PDB file of C-alpha atoms in Angstrom:
ATOM      1  CA  MET D   1       0.000   0.000   0.000  1.00 45.00           C
ATOM      2  CA  SER D   2       1.301   3.464  -0.815  1.00 42.00           C
ATOM      3  CA  THR D   3       0.006   6.935  -0.022  1.00 42.00           C
ATOM      4  CA  PRO D   4      -0.768   9.452  -2.836  1.00 42.00           C
ATOM      5  CA  HIS D   5       0.771  12.928  -2.920  1.00 44.00           C
ATOM      6  CA  ALA D   6       0.453  16.030  -5.057  1.00 44.00           C
ATOM      7  CA  ALA D   7       3.516  17.059  -7.064  1.00 44.00           C
ATOM      8  CA  ARG D   8       4.886  20.604  -7.169  1.00 50.00           C
ATOM      9  CA  ASP D   9       7.036  22.385  -9.717  1.00 63.00           C
ATOM     10  CA  ILE D  10      10.529  21.011 -10.337  1.00 68.00           C
ATOM     11  CA  ASP D  11      13.415  23.486 -10.233  1.00 68.00           C
ATOM     12  CA  THR D  12      15.689  22.899 -13.216  1.00 74.00           C
ATOM     13  CA  SER D  13      17.615  26.149 -12.873  1.00 76.00           C
ATOM     14  CA  ARG D  14      20.466  24.437 -11.029  1.00 84.00           C
ATOM     15  CA  PRO D  15      21.689  20.866 -10.557  1.00 89.00           C
ATOM     16  CA  HIS D  16      20.251  18.810  -7.728  1.00 85.00           C
ATOM     17  CA  SER D  17      22.219  16.186  -5.806  1.00 88.00           C
ATOM     18  CA  ALA D  18      19.465  13.534  -6.085  1.00 85.00           C
ATOM     19  CA  ARG D  19      19.335  13.911  -9.860  1.00 89.00           C
ATOM     20  CA  MET D  20      23.135  13.888 -10.144  1.00 92.00           C
ATOM     21  CA  TYR D  21      23.143  10.673  -8.116  1.00 92.00           C
ATOM     22  CA  ASP D  22      20.622   9.219 -10.557  1.00 91.00           C
ATOM     23  CA  TYR D  23      23.101   9.982 -13.358  1.00 94.00           C
ATOM     24  CA  TYR D  24      25.941   8.281 -11.452  1.00 95.00           C
ATOM     25  CA  LEU D  25      23.775   5.167 -11.172  1.00 94.00           C
ATOM     26  CA  GLY D  26      23.030   5.178 -14.897  1.00 92.00           C
ATOM     27  CA  GLY D  27      19.438   6.355 -14.502  1.00 90.00           C
ATOM     28  CA  LYS D  28      17.418   8.576 -16.823  1.00 88.00           C
ATOM     29  CA  ASP D  29      15.552  10.756 -14.328  1.00 85.00           C
ATOM     30  CA  HIS D  30      17.723  13.857 -14.499  1.00 89.00           C
ATOM     31  CA  PHE D  31      18.099  16.975 -16.629  1.00 91.00           C
ATOM     32  CA  GLU D  32      20.907  18.345 -18.788  1.00 93.00           C
ATOM     33  CA  ILE D  33      22.049  20.693 -16.026  1.00 94.00           C
ATOM     34  CA  ASP D  34      22.389  17.708 -13.668  1.00 93.00           C
ATOM     35  CA  ARG D  35      24.245  15.664 -16.284  1.00 95.00           C
ATOM     36  CA  LYS D  36      26.742  18.425 -16.943  1.00 95.00           C
ATOM     37  CA  ALA D  37      27.438  18.926 -13.238  1.00 94.00           C
ATOM     38  CA  ALA D  38      27.784  15.169 -12.707  1.00 95.00           C
ATOM     39  CA  GLU D  39      30.167  14.852 -15.650  1.00 97.00           C
ATOM     40  CA  THR D  40      32.267  17.663 -14.190  1.00 97.00           C
ATOM     41  CA  VAL D  41      32.545  15.637 -10.971  1.00 97.00           C
ATOM     42  CA  ALA D  42      33.345  12.457 -12.907  1.00 97.00           C
ATOM     43  CA  ALA D  43      36.103  14.240 -14.810  1.00 97.00           C
ATOM     44  CA  VAL D  44      38.024  14.851 -11.583  1.00 97.00           C
ATOM     45  CA  TYR D  45      36.825  11.730  -9.736  1.00 97.00           C
ATOM     46  CA  PRO D  46      36.037   8.842 -12.107  1.00 96.00           C
ATOM     47  CA  GLY D  47      35.403   6.653  -9.062  1.00 96.00           C
ATOM     48  CA  ILE D  48      32.110   8.459  -8.424  1.00 97.00           C
ATOM     49  CA  PHE D  49      30.277   5.746 -10.383  1.00 97.00           C
ATOM     50  CA  VAL D  50      31.814   3.039  -8.193  1.00 97.00           C
ATOM     51  CA  CYS D  51      31.052   5.100  -5.079  1.00 97.00           C
ATOM     52  CA  ALA D  52      27.375   5.432  -6.030  1.00 96.00           C
ATOM     53  CA  ARG D  53      27.046   1.749  -6.881  1.00 96.00           C
ATOM     54  CA  GLU D  54      28.719   0.605  -3.671  1.00 97.00           C
ATOM     55  CA  ASN D  55      26.579   2.981  -1.641  1.00 97.00           C
ATOM     56  CA  ARG D  56      23.446   1.243  -2.895  1.00 95.00           C
ATOM     57  CA  ALA D  57      25.010  -2.171  -2.353  1.00 96.00           C
ATOM     58  CA  PHE D  58      25.739  -1.216   1.261  1.00 97.00           C
ATOM     59  CA  MET D  59      22.118  -0.109   1.730  1.00 97.00           C
ATOM     60  CA  HIS D  60      20.917  -3.469   0.447  1.00 96.00           C
ATOM     61  CA  ARG D  61      23.229  -5.440   2.752  1.00 97.00           C
ATOM     62  CA  ALA D  62      22.527  -3.305   5.818  1.00 98.00           C
ATOM     63  CA  THR D  63      18.783  -3.654   5.251  1.00 98.00           C
ATOM     64  CA  ARG D  64      19.014  -7.432   4.996  1.00 97.00           C
ATOM     65  CA  VAL D  65      21.215  -7.691   8.092  1.00 98.00           C
ATOM     66  CA  LEU D  66      18.877  -5.533  10.184  1.00 98.00           C
ATOM     67  CA  ALA D  67      15.851  -7.528   9.051  1.00 97.00           C
ATOM     68  CA  THR D  68      17.321 -11.002   9.441  1.00 96.00           C
ATOM     69  CA  GLU D  69      19.651 -10.605  12.438  1.00 96.00           C
ATOM     70  CA  HIS D  70      18.040  -7.810  14.466  1.00 97.00           C
ATOM     71  CA  GLY D  71      14.326  -8.209  13.879  1.00 96.00           C
ATOM     72  CA  ILE D  72      13.813  -4.759  12.357  1.00 98.00           C
ATOM     73  CA  ARG D  73      10.465  -4.403  10.608  1.00 98.00           C
ATOM     74  CA  GLN D  74      10.321  -0.599  10.193  1.00 98.00           C
ATOM     75  CA  TRP D  75      12.551   1.870   8.331  1.00 98.00           C
ATOM     76  CA  LEU D  76      12.764   5.652   8.086  1.00 98.00           C
ATOM     77  CA  ASP D  77      14.821   6.411   4.984  1.00 96.00           C
ATOM     78  CA  ILE D  78      15.767  10.093   4.703  1.00 96.00           C
ATOM     79  CA  GLY D  79      17.378  11.484   1.576  1.00 92.00           C
ATOM     80  CA  THR D  80      15.835   8.703  -0.465  1.00 88.00           C
ATOM     81  CA  GLY D  81      16.763  10.090  -3.854  1.00 86.00           C
ATOM     82  CA  ILE D  82      15.062   9.122  -7.081  1.00 85.00           C
ATOM     83  CA  PRO D  83      13.722   5.580  -6.626  1.00 82.00           C
ATOM     84  CA  THR D  84      15.997   2.972  -8.184  1.00 84.00           C
ATOM     85  CA  GLU D  85      14.867  -0.642  -8.084  1.00 84.00           C
ATOM     86  CA  PRO D  86      15.338  -2.545  -5.937  1.00 90.00           C
ATOM     87  CA  ASN D  87      14.709   0.232  -3.446  1.00 89.00           C
ATOM     88  CA  LEU D  88      14.916  -0.194   0.314  1.00 94.00           C
ATOM     89  CA  HIS D  89      11.350  -1.419   0.831  1.00 94.00           C
ATOM     90  CA  GLN D  90      11.732  -4.005  -1.904  1.00 93.00           C
ATOM     91  CA  VAL D  91      14.890  -5.361  -0.276  1.00 95.00           C
ATOM     92  CA  ALA D  92      13.289  -5.383   3.187  1.00 96.00           C
ATOM     93  CA  GLN D  93      10.006  -6.928   2.062  1.00 96.00           C
ATOM     94  CA  THR D  94      11.828  -9.707   0.257  1.00 95.00           C
ATOM     95  CA  VAL D  95      13.103 -10.743   3.690  1.00 95.00           C
ATOM     96  CA  VAL D  96      10.112  -9.672   5.805  1.00 96.00           C
ATOM     97  CA  PRO D  97       6.950  -9.091   3.730  1.00 97.00           C
ATOM     98  CA  ASP D  98       5.312  -7.050   6.513  1.00 96.00           C
ATOM     99  CA  ALA D  99       8.079  -4.422   6.559  1.00 97.00           C
ATOM    100  CA  ARG D 100       6.958  -0.787   6.758  1.00 97.00           C
ATOM    101  CA  VAL D 101       9.025   1.996   5.203  1.00 96.00           C
ATOM    102  CA  VAL D 102       8.709   5.781   5.278  1.00 95.00           C
ATOM    103  CA  TYR D 103      10.750   7.617   2.664  1.00 94.00           C
ATOM    104  CA  ALA D 104      11.624  11.309   2.972  1.00 93.00           C
ATOM    105  CA  ASP D 105      13.262  13.695   0.517  1.00 90.00           C
ATOM    106  CA  ASN D 106      13.000  17.374  -0.405  1.00 85.00           C
ATOM    107  CA  ASP D 107      13.149  17.092  -4.215  1.00 79.00           C
ATOM    108  CA  PRO D 108       9.787  17.131  -6.058  1.00 78.00           C
ATOM    109  CA  LEU D 109      11.292  14.957  -8.801  1.00 77.00           C
ATOM    110  CA  VAL D 110      11.661  12.199  -6.210  1.00 80.00           C
ATOM    111  CA  LEU D 111       7.966  12.630  -5.423  1.00 79.00           C
ATOM    112  CA  LYS D 112       7.087  12.414  -9.116  1.00 79.00           C
ATOM    113  CA  TYR D 113       8.469   8.894  -9.352  1.00 78.00           C
ATOM    114  CA  ALA D 114       7.648   7.714  -5.842  1.00 75.00           C
ATOM    115  CA  GLU D 115       4.171   6.539  -6.768  1.00 73.00           C
ATOM    116  CA  ARG D 116       5.472   4.427  -9.636  1.00 62.00           C
ATOM    117  CA  LEU D 117       8.169   2.577  -7.745  1.00 60.00           C
ATOM    118  CA  MET D 118       7.093   2.468  -4.096  1.00 72.00           C
ATOM    119  CA  ARG D 119       4.635  -0.383  -4.270  1.00 81.00           C
ATOM    120  CA  SER D 120       4.388  -2.324  -1.057  1.00 88.00           C
ATOM    121  CA  THR D 121       3.522  -5.931  -0.405  1.00 90.00           C
ATOM    122  CA  PRO D 122      -0.047  -6.417   0.868  1.00 91.00           C
ATOM    123  CA  GLN D 123       1.336  -7.225   4.322  1.00 94.00           C
ATOM    124  CA  GLY D 124       3.561  -4.139   4.545  1.00 93.00           C
ATOM    125  CA  ARG D 125       3.225  -0.464   3.810  1.00 94.00           C
ATOM    126  CA  THR D 126       5.217   2.424   2.347  1.00 93.00           C
ATOM    127  CA  THR D 127       4.729   6.159   2.160  1.00 92.00           C
ATOM    128  CA  TYR D 128       6.664   9.249   1.132  1.00 91.00           C
ATOM    129  CA  ILE D 129       7.149  12.506   3.042  1.00 91.00           C
ATOM    130  CA  GLU D 130       8.383  15.648   1.350  1.00 90.00           C
ATOM    131  CA  ALA D 131      10.660  16.878   4.126  1.00 91.00           C
ATOM    132  CA  ASP D 132      14.105  18.264   4.886  1.00 92.00           C
ATOM    133  CA  VAL D 133      16.540  16.536   7.230  1.00 94.00           C
ATOM    134  CA  ASN D 134      17.495  19.993   8.522  1.00 93.00           C
ATOM    135  CA  ASP D 135      14.069  20.149  10.192  1.00 94.00           C
ATOM    136  CA  PRO D 136      13.976  16.807  12.015  1.00 94.00           C
ATOM    137  CA  GLN D 137      11.119  17.843  14.296  1.00 93.00           C
ATOM    138  CA  ALA D 138       8.780  18.536  11.379  1.00 93.00           C
ATOM    139  CA  LEU D 139       9.820  15.287   9.758  1.00 94.00           C
ATOM    140  CA  VAL D 140       9.111  13.029  12.745  1.00 94.00           C
ATOM    141  CA  ASN D 141       5.850  14.874  13.460  1.00 94.00           C
ATOM    142  CA  ALA D 142       4.539  14.416   9.912  1.00 95.00           C
ATOM    143  CA  PRO D 143       1.134  12.697  10.062  1.00 95.00           C
ATOM    144  CA  GLN D 144       2.124  10.299   7.248  1.00 93.00           C
ATOM    145  CA  LEU D 145       4.928   8.948   9.413  1.00 96.00           C
ATOM    146  CA  ALA D 146       2.589   8.192  12.317  1.00 95.00           C
ATOM    147  CA  GLU D 147       0.225   6.408   9.931  1.00 95.00           C
ATOM    148  CA  VAL D 148       2.923   3.950   8.858  1.00 96.00           C
ATOM    149  CA  LEU D 149       5.477   3.621  11.678  1.00 97.00           C
ATOM    150  CA  ASP D 150       4.904   2.611  15.286  1.00 97.00           C
ATOM    151  CA  LEU D 151       7.534   4.581  17.212  1.00 96.00           C
ATOM    152  CA  THR D 152       7.109   2.353  20.262  1.00 97.00           C
ATOM    153  CA  LYS D 153       8.821  -0.420  18.271  1.00 98.00           C
ATOM    154  CA  PRO D 154      12.351  -0.441  16.780  1.00 98.00           C
ATOM    155  CA  VAL D 155      12.944   1.584  13.623  1.00 98.00           C
ATOM    156  CA  ALA D 156      16.000   1.620  11.379  1.00 98.00           C
ATOM    157  CA  LEU D 157      17.033   5.171  10.541  1.00 98.00           C
ATOM    158  CA  SER D 158      18.623   5.023   7.100  1.00 98.00           C
ATOM    159  CA  LEU D 159      20.855   7.968   6.145  1.00 98.00           C
ATOM    160  CA  ASN D 160      22.635   6.934   2.988  1.00 96.00           C
ATOM    161  CA  ALA D 161      24.941   9.454   1.293  1.00 96.00           C
ATOM    162  CA  LEU D 162      22.994  12.250   2.967  1.00 96.00           C
ATOM    163  CA  MET D 163      24.869  13.786   5.869  1.00 98.00           C
ATOM    164  CA  HIS D 164      27.723  15.110   3.733  1.00 98.00           C
ATOM    165  CA  PHE D 165      25.113  17.553   2.413  1.00 96.00           C
ATOM    166  CA  VAL D 166      24.720  18.894   5.962  1.00 97.00           C
ATOM    167  CA  THR D 167      27.617  21.171   6.919  1.00 97.00           C
ATOM    168  CA  ASP D 168      28.904  21.638  10.447  1.00 97.00           C
ATOM    169  CA  ALA D 169      27.144  25.011  10.577  1.00 97.00           C
ATOM    170  CA  GLN D 170      23.840  23.101  10.247  1.00 97.00           C
ATOM    171  CA  ASP D 171      24.588  20.886  13.278  1.00 97.00           C
ATOM    172  CA  PRO D 172      24.661  17.453  11.609  1.00 98.00           C
ATOM    173  CA  TYR D 173      25.364  15.549  14.829  1.00 98.00           C
ATOM    174  CA  GLY D 174      22.505  17.314  16.585  1.00 97.00           C
ATOM    175  CA  ILE D 175      20.163  16.417  13.716  1.00 98.00           C
ATOM    176  CA  VAL D 176      21.024  12.714  13.894  1.00 98.00           C
ATOM    177  CA  SER D 177      20.812  12.741  17.684  1.00 97.00           C
ATOM    178  CA  ASN D 178      17.372  14.385  17.559  1.00 96.00           C
ATOM    179  CA  LEU D 179      16.127  11.776  15.103  1.00 97.00           C
ATOM    180  CA  LEU D 180      17.451   8.909  17.205  1.00 98.00           C
ATOM    181  CA  ASP D 181      15.985  10.394  20.389  1.00 97.00           C
ATOM    182  CA  VAL D 182      12.424   9.685  19.216  1.00 96.00           C
ATOM    183  CA  LEU D 183      13.233   6.050  18.383  1.00 98.00           C
ATOM    184  CA  PRO D 184      13.039   3.303  21.038  1.00 98.00           C
ATOM    185  CA  SER D 185      15.710   0.911  22.252  1.00 98.00           C
ATOM    186  CA  GLY D 186      16.580  -1.666  19.621  1.00 98.00           C
ATOM    187  CA  SER D 187      16.361   0.872  16.813  1.00 98.00           C
ATOM    188  CA  ALA D 188      19.268   1.252  14.399  1.00 98.00           C
ATOM    189  CA  LEU D 189      21.246   3.820  12.446  1.00 98.00           C
ATOM    190  CA  ALA D 190      22.542   2.787   9.019  1.00 98.00           C
ATOM    191  CA  LEU D 191      24.706   5.538   7.557  1.00 98.00           C
ATOM    192  CA  SER D 192      27.051   6.063   4.630  1.00 98.00           C
ATOM    193  CA  HIS D 193      29.136   9.178   4.068  1.00 98.00           C
ATOM    194  CA  CYS D 194      31.633  10.231   1.390  1.00 98.00           C
ATOM    195  CA  THR D 195      35.156  10.938   2.584  1.00 98.00           C
ATOM    196  CA  PRO D 196      38.327  12.703   1.418  1.00 98.00           C
ATOM    197  CA  ASP D 197      40.512  10.356   3.491  1.00 98.00           C
ATOM    198  CA  PHE D 198      41.935   8.415   0.533  1.00 98.00           C
ATOM    199  CA  ASP D 199      42.457  11.298  -1.922  1.00 97.00           C
ATOM    200  CA  PRO D 200      42.149  14.747  -0.287  1.00 98.00           C
ATOM    201  CA  ASP D 201      43.118  16.754  -3.386  1.00 97.00           C
ATOM    202  CA  THR D 202      40.486  15.117  -5.579  1.00 97.00           C
ATOM    203  CA  TRP D 203      37.777  15.462  -2.967  1.00 97.00           C
ATOM    204  CA  GLN D 204      38.579  19.147  -2.543  1.00 97.00           C
ATOM    205  CA  LYS D 205      37.846  19.533  -6.260  1.00 97.00           C
ATOM    206  CA  VAL D 206      34.567  17.641  -5.810  1.00 97.00           C
ATOM    207  CA  THR D 207      33.697  19.923  -2.909  1.00 97.00           C
ATOM    208  CA  ASP D 208      34.378  22.991  -5.032  1.00 96.00           C
ATOM    209  CA  ILE D 209      32.133  21.683  -7.832  1.00 94.00           C
ATOM    210  CA  TYR D 210      29.170  21.026  -5.540  1.00 93.00           C
ATOM    211  CA  ASN D 211      29.603  24.290  -3.663  1.00 94.00           C
ATOM    212  CA  GLY D 212      29.901  26.179  -6.946  1.00 92.00           C
ATOM    213  CA  ALA D 213      26.646  24.601  -8.145  1.00 89.00           C
ATOM    214  CA  GLY D 214      24.827  25.860  -5.064  1.00 90.00           C
ATOM    215  CA  THR D 215      24.862  22.581  -3.110  1.00 91.00           C
ATOM    216  CA  PRO D 216      26.971  22.950   0.045  1.00 95.00           C
ATOM    217  CA  VAL D 217      28.837  19.788   1.015  1.00 97.00           C
ATOM    218  CA  GLN D 218      31.191  18.697   3.759  1.00 98.00           C
ATOM    219  CA  PHE D 219      32.931  15.379   3.263  1.00 98.00           C
ATOM    220  CA  ARG D 220      34.263  13.942   6.528  1.00 98.00           C
ATOM    221  CA  SER D 221      37.025  11.739   7.902  1.00 98.00           C
ATOM    222  CA  GLN D 222      36.454   8.306   9.418  1.00 98.00           C
ATOM    223  CA  LYS D 223      36.791   9.807  12.899  1.00 98.00           C
ATOM    224  CA  ASP D 224      34.142  12.432  12.173  1.00 98.00           C
ATOM    225  CA  VAL D 225      31.780   9.906  10.578  1.00 98.00           C
ATOM    226  CA  ALA D 226      32.167   7.650  13.625  1.00 98.00           C
ATOM    227  CA  ARG D 227      30.809  10.494  15.779  1.00 98.00           C
ATOM    228  CA  PHE D 228      27.366   9.929  14.275  1.00 98.00           C
ATOM    229  CA  PHE D 229      27.321   6.582  16.101  1.00 98.00           C
ATOM    230  CA  ASP D 230      28.133   7.971  19.558  1.00 98.00           C
ATOM    231  CA  GLY D 231      26.033   6.166  22.154  1.00 97.00           C
ATOM    232  CA  LEU D 232      25.150   3.302  19.804  1.00 98.00           C
ATOM    233  CA  ASP D 233      26.450  -0.259  19.737  1.00 98.00           C
ATOM    234  CA  LEU D 234      28.341  -0.509  16.445  1.00 98.00           C
ATOM    235  CA  LEU D 235      27.922  -3.738  14.531  1.00 98.00           C
ATOM    236  CA  GLU D 236      31.046  -5.423  13.221  1.00 97.00           C
ATOM    237  CA  PRO D 237      33.142  -4.430  11.323  1.00 97.00           C
ATOM    238  CA  GLY D 238      32.526  -0.917  12.691  1.00 98.00           C
ATOM    239  CA  VAL D 239      32.887   2.159  10.498  1.00 98.00           C
ATOM    240  CA  THR D 240      34.536   0.841   7.353  1.00 98.00           C
ATOM    241  CA  VAL D 241      34.761   1.461   3.617  1.00 98.00           C
ATOM    242  CA  GLY D 242      31.451   0.687   1.916  1.00 97.00           C
ATOM    243  CA  HIS D 243      32.403  -2.442  -0.005  1.00 97.00           C
ATOM    244  CA  ARG D 244      34.038  -3.914   3.115  1.00 97.00           C
ATOM    245  CA  TRP D 245      30.935  -3.731   5.312  1.00 98.00           C
ATOM    246  CA  ARG D 246      29.608  -7.299   5.582  1.00 96.00           C
ATOM    247  CA  PRO D 247      30.332  -8.340   1.967  1.00 92.00           C
ATOM    248  CA  GLU D 248      29.322 -11.832   3.040  1.00 77.00           C
ATOM    249  CA  ALA D 249      25.751 -10.516   3.347  1.00 63.00           C
ATOM    250  CA  ALA D 250      25.590  -9.848  -0.397  1.00 60.00           C
ATOM    251  CA  PRO D 251      23.754 -12.315  -2.655  1.00 55.00           C
ATOM    252  CA  GLU D 252      26.109 -14.928  -4.033  1.00 47.00           C
ATOM    253  CA  GLY D 253      28.294 -13.660  -6.851  1.00 47.00           C
ATOM    254  CA  THR D 254      27.691  -9.940  -6.264  1.00 48.00           C
ATOM    255  CA  SER D 255      30.502  -9.001  -3.864  1.00 49.00           C
ATOM    256  CA  ARG D 256      33.055  -6.635  -5.409  1.00 53.00           C
ATOM    257  CA  THR D 257      35.388  -6.363  -2.416  1.00 53.00           C
ATOM    258  CA  GLU D 258      38.451  -7.452  -4.384  1.00 59.00           C
ATOM    259  CA  SER D 259      37.679  -5.632  -7.638  1.00 83.00           C
ATOM    260  CA  VAL D 260      37.449  -2.039  -6.396  1.00 91.00           C
ATOM    261  CA  THR D 261      39.800   0.088  -4.327  1.00 96.00           C
ATOM    262  CA  ASP D 262      39.129   2.043  -1.153  1.00 97.00           C
ATOM    263  CA  ALA D 263      39.986   5.249  -3.014  1.00 97.00           C
ATOM    264  CA  GLN D 264      37.418   4.519  -5.710  1.00 96.00           C
ATOM    265  CA  VAL D 265      34.699   3.899  -3.117  1.00 98.00           C
ATOM    266  CA  SER D 266      35.710   6.711  -0.717  1.00 98.00           C
ATOM    267  CA  LEU D 267      32.657   6.020   1.408  1.00 98.00           C
ATOM    268  CA  TRP D 268      32.571   5.333   5.143  1.00 98.00           C
ATOM    269  CA  THR D 269      29.692   3.123   6.242  1.00 98.00           C
ATOM    270  CA  GLY D 270      28.390   1.733   9.509  1.00 98.00           C
ATOM    271  CA  VAL D 271      25.389   0.369  11.371  1.00 98.00           C
ATOM    272  CA  GLY D 272      24.713   0.920  15.061  1.00 98.00           C
ATOM    273  CA  ILE D 273      22.007  -0.318  17.424  1.00 98.00           C
ATOM    274  CA  LYS D 274      20.432   1.957  20.055  1.00 98.00           C
ATOM    275  CA  PRO D 275      20.807   0.363  23.520  1.00 98.00           C
TER     276      PRO D 275
END
């Protein structure tokens, strides 16, 4: 079951990170201005395509692990991006058909395609909230969220490739803490975050491109990414490069641990459980 929404005008005057990400994944739901900005990034960092692919692969593995090993049946996925199958609810509902998922993003293009791709199993439910992670209170108080998620039971907070779009001036750690505060014990945080640790010069160029396009970014070190998990029980192997997080949880034949480098991926990932 999915919930209908009304679309609003799409701003094509400047590139949008969700549409650029769609380009990195080989999608078609972007505009020329997004393609040009994404190609500018790829010119200085060809690994961006690997990074995007491994980010989605991490999301798939983390979702399966939380469903199968930790009994999670509810997800709040913020910064969803343009739906790309299989999306989070499809992965979760393959394991647990009654899984419930709330997606949130602030791009109307995401909303445009949400109805087409976010089709739940009869046992489960999905919905979409047009919301901004910078206003966590409004997000968690959205009536659509209360209709789908039971906040007295564990929820997995999924923040994939999102928090590097929240600069320190916007209080990223406070935002994540506020979101986790409303979730009960047994809930989880699954997070991925781009990093300059393996190639600082290249990632400074990427930063300049995004900032110049009107999308502020702040890519962080492993130490700074680990701070998002303060107070949580980190699952093994801790905060690690995306393709190295539980590769054994990938479907047979799909692990690329040996075929890509840490510098290509340049993505710290981790999953923590709220005590």
